[in-house]
Amino acid sequence: MLRGDFLKSLPEPRGILRSVQIRGRDYLERFGLPSGKSEPWRITDLERLKTLLSRPFFLSRDENESNLIRSMAVPPSDGVRLVLSPSLQSIDDQKLPKEFRQITGADLERLLSSNIPNSASDKDWAIGLNQATAGTVLALRVKGCNPPPLELVAEAQLDRFSPSRVVLVLDSNTQLDLLEVILGKGCSAQSHFLEIHLAEGASLNHGLIALGGGEAGLLANVIVHQKRDSSYSLSMIQEGWSLGRIEPDICQGDGHAHTTLRGLQVSKGTRQVATHSKISFQGPEGTLDQLHKALVADKSHSIFNGAVEVPQIAQRTNAVQLSRNLLLSNNARVDTKPELEIIADDVRCSHGATVSELQKEELFYMRSRGVDTRQATKLLLQGYFQDILRSLPVEAERWSVLERLLESVGD
Amino acid sequence: MIQPEAKLILDISDLHVSVEGQNILKGVNLQIRAGEVHAIMGRNGSGKSTLAKALAGHPAYSVTSGRVDYLGKNLFDFDPEERARLGLFLGFQYPVEIPGVSNIEFLRVATNSCRKENGKDELDVFEFEDLVNDRLKIVQMDPSFLERSVNEGFSGGEKKRNEILQMALLDPVLSILDETDSGLDIDALRVVSSGVNQLSSQTNATVLITHYQRLLDEITPDFVHVMASGRILRTGGRELALELEQSGYEWVDKELQGGGDN
């Protein structure tokens, strides 16, 4: 059962999220913790999940951007950086570029009222947790032909549980680069929920860089609603979480849309990182190009579930999913599972999964050219990572992700 | 060119090597001096590639007995990368494809590793570009191959050109080219051979492992060795290769059956 202490420790529901918080708490109270018997949580380390919920709830913080964030990457020169915080107050519209407007009032309430988890299922449990806990929301509408890149940074507070929630709406034919950075440290626990609405012809290039540290934990959900002729590209980097779980859930509501998913997990020690992606085609002629990669060292554990739903209406869907895993140790573990549910008959859907070690012949070839094992391994890993990193928005370069990943593996 | 007083680069004495518990080399003896070009011929499975891999230090090949001195030092005291830095180069029969690793970055790291060992300054990206563009001419290679992943999607000929490009960059003392001619059409063979000839000097030495006389029309060997059953069965001059081309390897069977020795 979910610890009663956790729910009791939460602040009173208030503000625009009051009704959402009440419903989320009802859900958690009724449902408790996810069950190890249910498929979405079957191989999740539920003891660690309990540990995350034992962190004291975070109440207030300095509104100023922390020194850590600034030291990791300077703000984008031609974009806008917003720091997410559980005590985030409304942002002054005047400080936002003209293409960005905050969503408020009835519009916001309507957007917030969706995505309440089914009370009989723990499929969207992490969303329920976010709704129960998040007291503030950043909601932005973007329109215009050339908005500056948006950077959202969520830095969990040391040894605390911090929720963050974002709603982003892109109007017709708007193109945006969005970089989200989630930072964990110590025994922090972060619940993050981002909901995206892409109108017809909108295009979003979304980078999600989740860098943990210590015993930090992360539960992140990304829900995307795509209209016709929209394009959504998500590149996820997940490293350093004791328990990390990212769940992208994308729906092409009318078909005729493009989705690209790129994922990279890096785990070592006894960490467990998971990606549960789901894409649902609710109209014809949609496309998916998905590549998931995991580098798994020591005794760590990587989980990938890739669900693809192609119902009868989704004729002429073209979906490709590939999971490529690299094991650096005999004690590491990879669970990778494609889940294709295809009803339509005129479709092209393929999937594949590979698990391999660093190729000995590649290493020897490089050594025979004077490159020592350490350097050769670094070059090989760099090549492995770059495949995903190069699809991040260009603004991500400031975060030196490649260097951080190489350092983390090389420790 | 044979110069009996030239510096001894490689001295192999009674070398035995096994792979996965199976004895492949059963007493190889060979001396190579500076300025020499040696060709090693023999049937498939005679041990030619095993000799090359063992000398380069492939971890799957175990030296069970014998000794190899390289430039006066025990070769087996060194790891594969140290051997490379000391000037030992193996041109692979099947160059390995390394997806995701940029060819030019790999070449630069490799070149700098060897330069550092030899007390030379490491080259930065721009200096290296100048060097590699100059060396590309030796193998008439399209610069676009530098930007691709190492050997990935290269044709057989392009892979072999890339091997000789690496040889040109690393400036080795001893090059062992394992079936560099396999998979090459006649034009590519000429380009690759011309590259090897340009790199050959009085201070270095080359070992060509090949099945065919064709390569030896392009690169003239000073010595031809015939391997069989893990040993060098016969050594001769260039005429031995011509003899093999005409009469094949049947005499090898007879010599082996008759217990002949080299």
CSV table of N, CA, C and O in Angstrom, one decimal, chain A residues 324 360-362 364-373 375 379-384 386 390, chain B residues 57-59 80-81 84-85 89-90 92 96-101 106 109-110 113 151 163 166:
chain,number,residue,atom,x,y,z
A,324,ARG,N,18.3,-1.3,-29.7
A,324,ARG,CA,19.7,-1.8,-29.8
A,324,ARG,C,20.4,-1.6,-28.4
A,324,ARG,O,20.5,-0.5,-27.9
A,360,LYS,N,34.7,-7.4,-29.9
A,360,LYS,CA,36.1,-7.6,-29.7
A,360,LYS,C,37.0,-7.4,-30.9
A,360,LYS,O,38.1,-6.9,-30.8
A,361,GLU,N,36.4,-7.7,-32.1
A,361,GLU,CA,37.2,-7.5,-33.3
A,361,GLU,C,37.4,-6.0,-33.6
A,361,GLU,O,38.4,-5.5,-34.1
A,362,GLU,N,36.3,-5.2,-33.2
A,362,GLU,CA,36.5,-3.7,-33.4
A,362,GLU,C,37.6,-3.2,-32.5
A,362,GLU,O,38.4,-2.4,-32.9
A,364,PHE,N,40.1,-4.9,-31.2
A,364,PHE,CA,41.4,-5.3,-31.6
A,364,PHE,C,41.9,-4.5,-32.8
A,364,PHE,O,43.1,-4.1,-32.9
A,365,TYR,N,41.0,-4.2,-33.8
A,365,TYR,CA,41.3,-3.4,-34.9
A,365,TYR,C,41.9,-2.1,-34.5
A,365,TYR,O,42.9,-1.6,-35.0
A,366,MET,N,41.2,-1.5,-33.6
A,366,MET,CA,41.7,-0.2,-33.1
A,366,MET,C,43.0,-0.3,-32.4
A,366,MET,O,43.9,0.6,-32.5
A,367,ARG,N,43.1,-1.3,-31.5
A,367,ARG,CA,44.4,-1.5,-30.8
A,367,ARG,C,45.5,-1.7,-31.8
A,367,ARG,O,46.7,-1.2,-31.5
A,368,SER,N,45.3,-2.4,-32.9
A,368,SER,CA,46.3,-2.7,-33.8
A,368,SER,C,46.8,-1.5,-34.5
A,368,SER,O,47.7,-1.5,-35.3
A,369,ARG,N,46.1,-0.3,-34.3
A,369,ARG,CA,46.5,0.9,-34.9
A,369,ARG,C,47.1,1.9,-33.8
A,369,ARG,O,47.2,3.1,-34.0
A,370,GLY,N,47.4,1.3,-32.7
A,370,GLY,CA,48.1,2.1,-31.6
A,370,GLY,C,47.1,2.7,-30.6
A,370,GLY,O,47.6,3.4,-29.8
A,371,VAL,N,45.8,2.5,-30.8
A,371,VAL,CA,44.8,3.1,-29.9
A,371,VAL,C,44.6,2.1,-28.7
A,371,VAL,O,44.2,1.0,-28.9
A,372,ASP,N,44.9,2.6,-27.5
A,372,ASP,CA,44.7,1.6,-26.3
A,372,ASP,C,43.2,1.3,-26.0
A,372,ASP,O,42.3,2.0,-26.5
A,373,THR,N,43.0,0.3,-25.2
A,373,THR,CA,41.7,-0.2,-25.0
A,373,THR,C,40.8,1.0,-24.5
A,373,THR,O,39.6,1.1,-24.8
A,375,GLN,N,41.0,4.3,-24.9
A,375,GLN,CA,40.6,5.2,-25.9
A,375,GLN,C,39.7,4.6,-27.0
A,375,GLN,O,38.8,5.2,-27.5
A,379,LEU,N,36.0,5.8,-28.1
A,379,LEU,CA,35.6,6.1,-29.4
A,379,LEU,C,34.4,5.3,-29.8
A,379,LEU,O,33.4,5.8,-30.5
A,380,LEU,N,34.3,4.0,-29.4
A,380,LEU,CA,33.2,3.2,-29.7
A,380,LEU,C,31.9,3.7,-29.1
A,380,LEU,O,30.9,3.7,-29.7
A,381,LEU,N,32.1,4.1,-27.8
A,381,LEU,CA,30.9,4.6,-27.0
A,381,LEU,C,30.4,5.9,-27.6
A,381,LEU,O,29.2,6.1,-27.7
A,382,GLN,N,31.4,6.7,-28.0
A,382,GLN,CA,31.1,8.0,-28.6
A,382,GLN,C,30.2,7.8,-29.8
A,382,GLN,O,29.2,8.4,-30.0
A,383,GLY,N,30.6,6.8,-30.6
A,383,GLY,CA,29.9,6.5,-31.8
A,383,GLY,C,28.5,6.0,-31.5
A,383,GLY,O,27.5,6.4,-32.2
A,384,TYR,N,28.4,5.2,-30.5
A,384,TYR,CA,27.1,4.6,-30.0
A,384,TYR,C,26.2,5.7,-29.6
A,384,TYR,O,25.0,5.8,-29.9
A,386,GLN,N,26.4,9.1,-30.2
A,386,GLN,CA,26.2,10.1,-31.2
A,386,GLN,C,25.0,9.9,-32.1
A,386,GLN,O,24.3,10.8,-32.5
A,390,ARG,N,22.9,13.3,-31.9
A,390,ARG,CA,22.9,14.2,-33.0
A,390,ARG,C,21.4,14.6,-33.3
A,390,ARG,O,21.2,15.6,-34.0
B,57,GLY,N,49.3,-9.5,-32.2
B,57,GLY,CA,48.8,-9.6,-30.8
B,57,GLY,C,47.3,-9.9,-30.6
B,57,GLY,O,46.8,-9.5,-29.5
B,58,HIS,N,46.7,-10.5,-31.6
B,58,HIS,CA,45.3,-10.7,-31.4
B,58,HIS,C,45.0,-11.6,-30.2
B,58,HIS,O,45.7,-12.7,-30.1
B,59,PRO,N,44.1,-11.2,-29.3
B,59,PRO,CA,44.0,-12.0,-28.0
B,59,PRO,C,43.5,-13.4,-28.2
B,59,PRO,O,43.7,-14.2,-27.3
B,80,PRO,N,49.0,-5.2,-28.1
B,80,PRO,CA,48.8,-4.9,-29.5
B,80,PRO,C,49.1,-3.4,-29.8
B,80,PRO,O,49.7,-3.1,-30.8
B,81,GLU,N,48.5,-2.5,-29.0
B,81,GLU,CA,48.7,-1.1,-29.3
B,81,GLU,C,50.1,-0.7,-29.2
B,81,GLU,O,50.6,0.2,-29.9
B,84,ALA,N,51.9,-1.7,-32.3
B,84,ALA,CA,51.6,-0.7,-33.4
B,84,ALA,C,52.4,0.5,-33.2
B,84,ALA,O,53.0,1.1,-34.2
B,85,ARG,N,52.5,1.0,-32.0
B,85,ARG,CA,53.3,2.3,-31.8
B,85,ARG,C,54.8,2.1,-32.0
B,85,ARG,O,55.5,3.0,-32.3
B,89,PHE,N,52.7,-3.0,-38.3
B,89,PHE,CA,51.4,-2.7,-38.9
B,89,PHE,C,50.8,-3.9,-39.5
B,89,PHE,O,51.5,-4.6,-40.2
B,90,LEU,N,49.6,-4.2,-39.2
B,90,LEU,CA,48.9,-5.3,-39.8
B,90,LEU,C,47.8,-4.8,-40.7
B,90,LEU,O,46.9,-4.1,-40.3
B,92,PHE,N,44.6,-5.6,-42.6
B,92,PHE,CA,43.7,-6.7,-42.3
B,92,PHE,C,43.1,-7.3,-43.6
B,92,PHE,O,42.9,-6.6,-44.6
B,96,VAL,N,37.7,-4.2,-40.3
B,96,VAL,CA,36.5,-4.2,-39.5
B,96,VAL,C,35.7,-3.0,-39.7
B,96,VAL,O,36.3,-1.9,-39.8
B,97,GLU,N,34.4,-3.1,-39.9
B,97,GLU,CA,33.5,-1.9,-39.9
B,97,GLU,C,33.2,-1.5,-38.5
B,97,GLU,O,32.8,-2.3,-37.7
B,98,ILE,N,33.3,-0.2,-38.3
B,98,ILE,CA,33.0,0.3,-36.9
B,98,ILE,C,32.0,1.4,-37.1
B,98,ILE,O,32.3,2.6,-37.2
B,99,PRO,N,30.7,1.0,-37.0
B,99,PRO,CA,29.6,2.0,-37.2
B,99,PRO,C,29.7,3.1,-36.1
B,99,PRO,O,30.0,2.8,-34.9
B,100,GLY,N,29.5,4.3,-36.5
B,100,GLY,CA,29.4,5.4,-35.5
B,100,GLY,C,30.7,6.1,-35.2
B,100,GLY,O,30.7,7.2,-34.6
B,101,VAL,N,31.8,5.4,-35.6
B,101,VAL,CA,33.1,6.0,-35.3
B,101,VAL,C,33.6,6.7,-36.6
B,101,VAL,O,33.8,6.0,-37.6
B,106,PHE,N,39.1,8.5,-36.0
B,106,PHE,CA,39.9,7.3,-35.7
B,106,PHE,C,41.3,7.4,-36.2
B,106,PHE,O,42.3,7.1,-35.5
B,109,VAL,N,43.3,9.9,-34.0
B,109,VAL,CA,43.6,9.3,-32.7
B,109,VAL,C,44.8,8.3,-32.9
B,109,VAL,O,45.7,8.3,-32.1
B,110,ALA,N,44.6,7.4,-33.9
B,110,ALA,CA,45.6,6.4,-34.1
B,110,ALA,C,47.0,7.1,-34.5
B,110,ALA,O,48.0,6.7,-33.9
B,113,SER,N,48.5,8.6,-31.4
B,113,SER,CA,49.1,7.6,-30.5
B,113,SER,C,50.5,7.2,-30.9
B,113,SER,O,51.3,7.1,-30.0
B,151,ASN,N,35.2,2.2,-42.3
B,151,ASN,CA,35.0,1.1,-43.2
B,151,ASN,C,33.5,0.7,-43.4
B,151,ASN,O,33.2,-0.2,-44.1
B,163,GLU,N,43.1,0.8,-45.6
B,163,GLU,CA,44.2,0.1,-44.8
B,163,GLU,C,45.5,0.7,-45.2
B,163,GLU,O,46.3,1.0,-44.3
B,166,GLN,N,46.0,4.1,-43.8
B,166,GLN,CA,46.5,4.0,-42.4
B,166,GLN,C,47.9,3.7,-42.3
B,166,GLN,O,48.7,4.2,-41.5
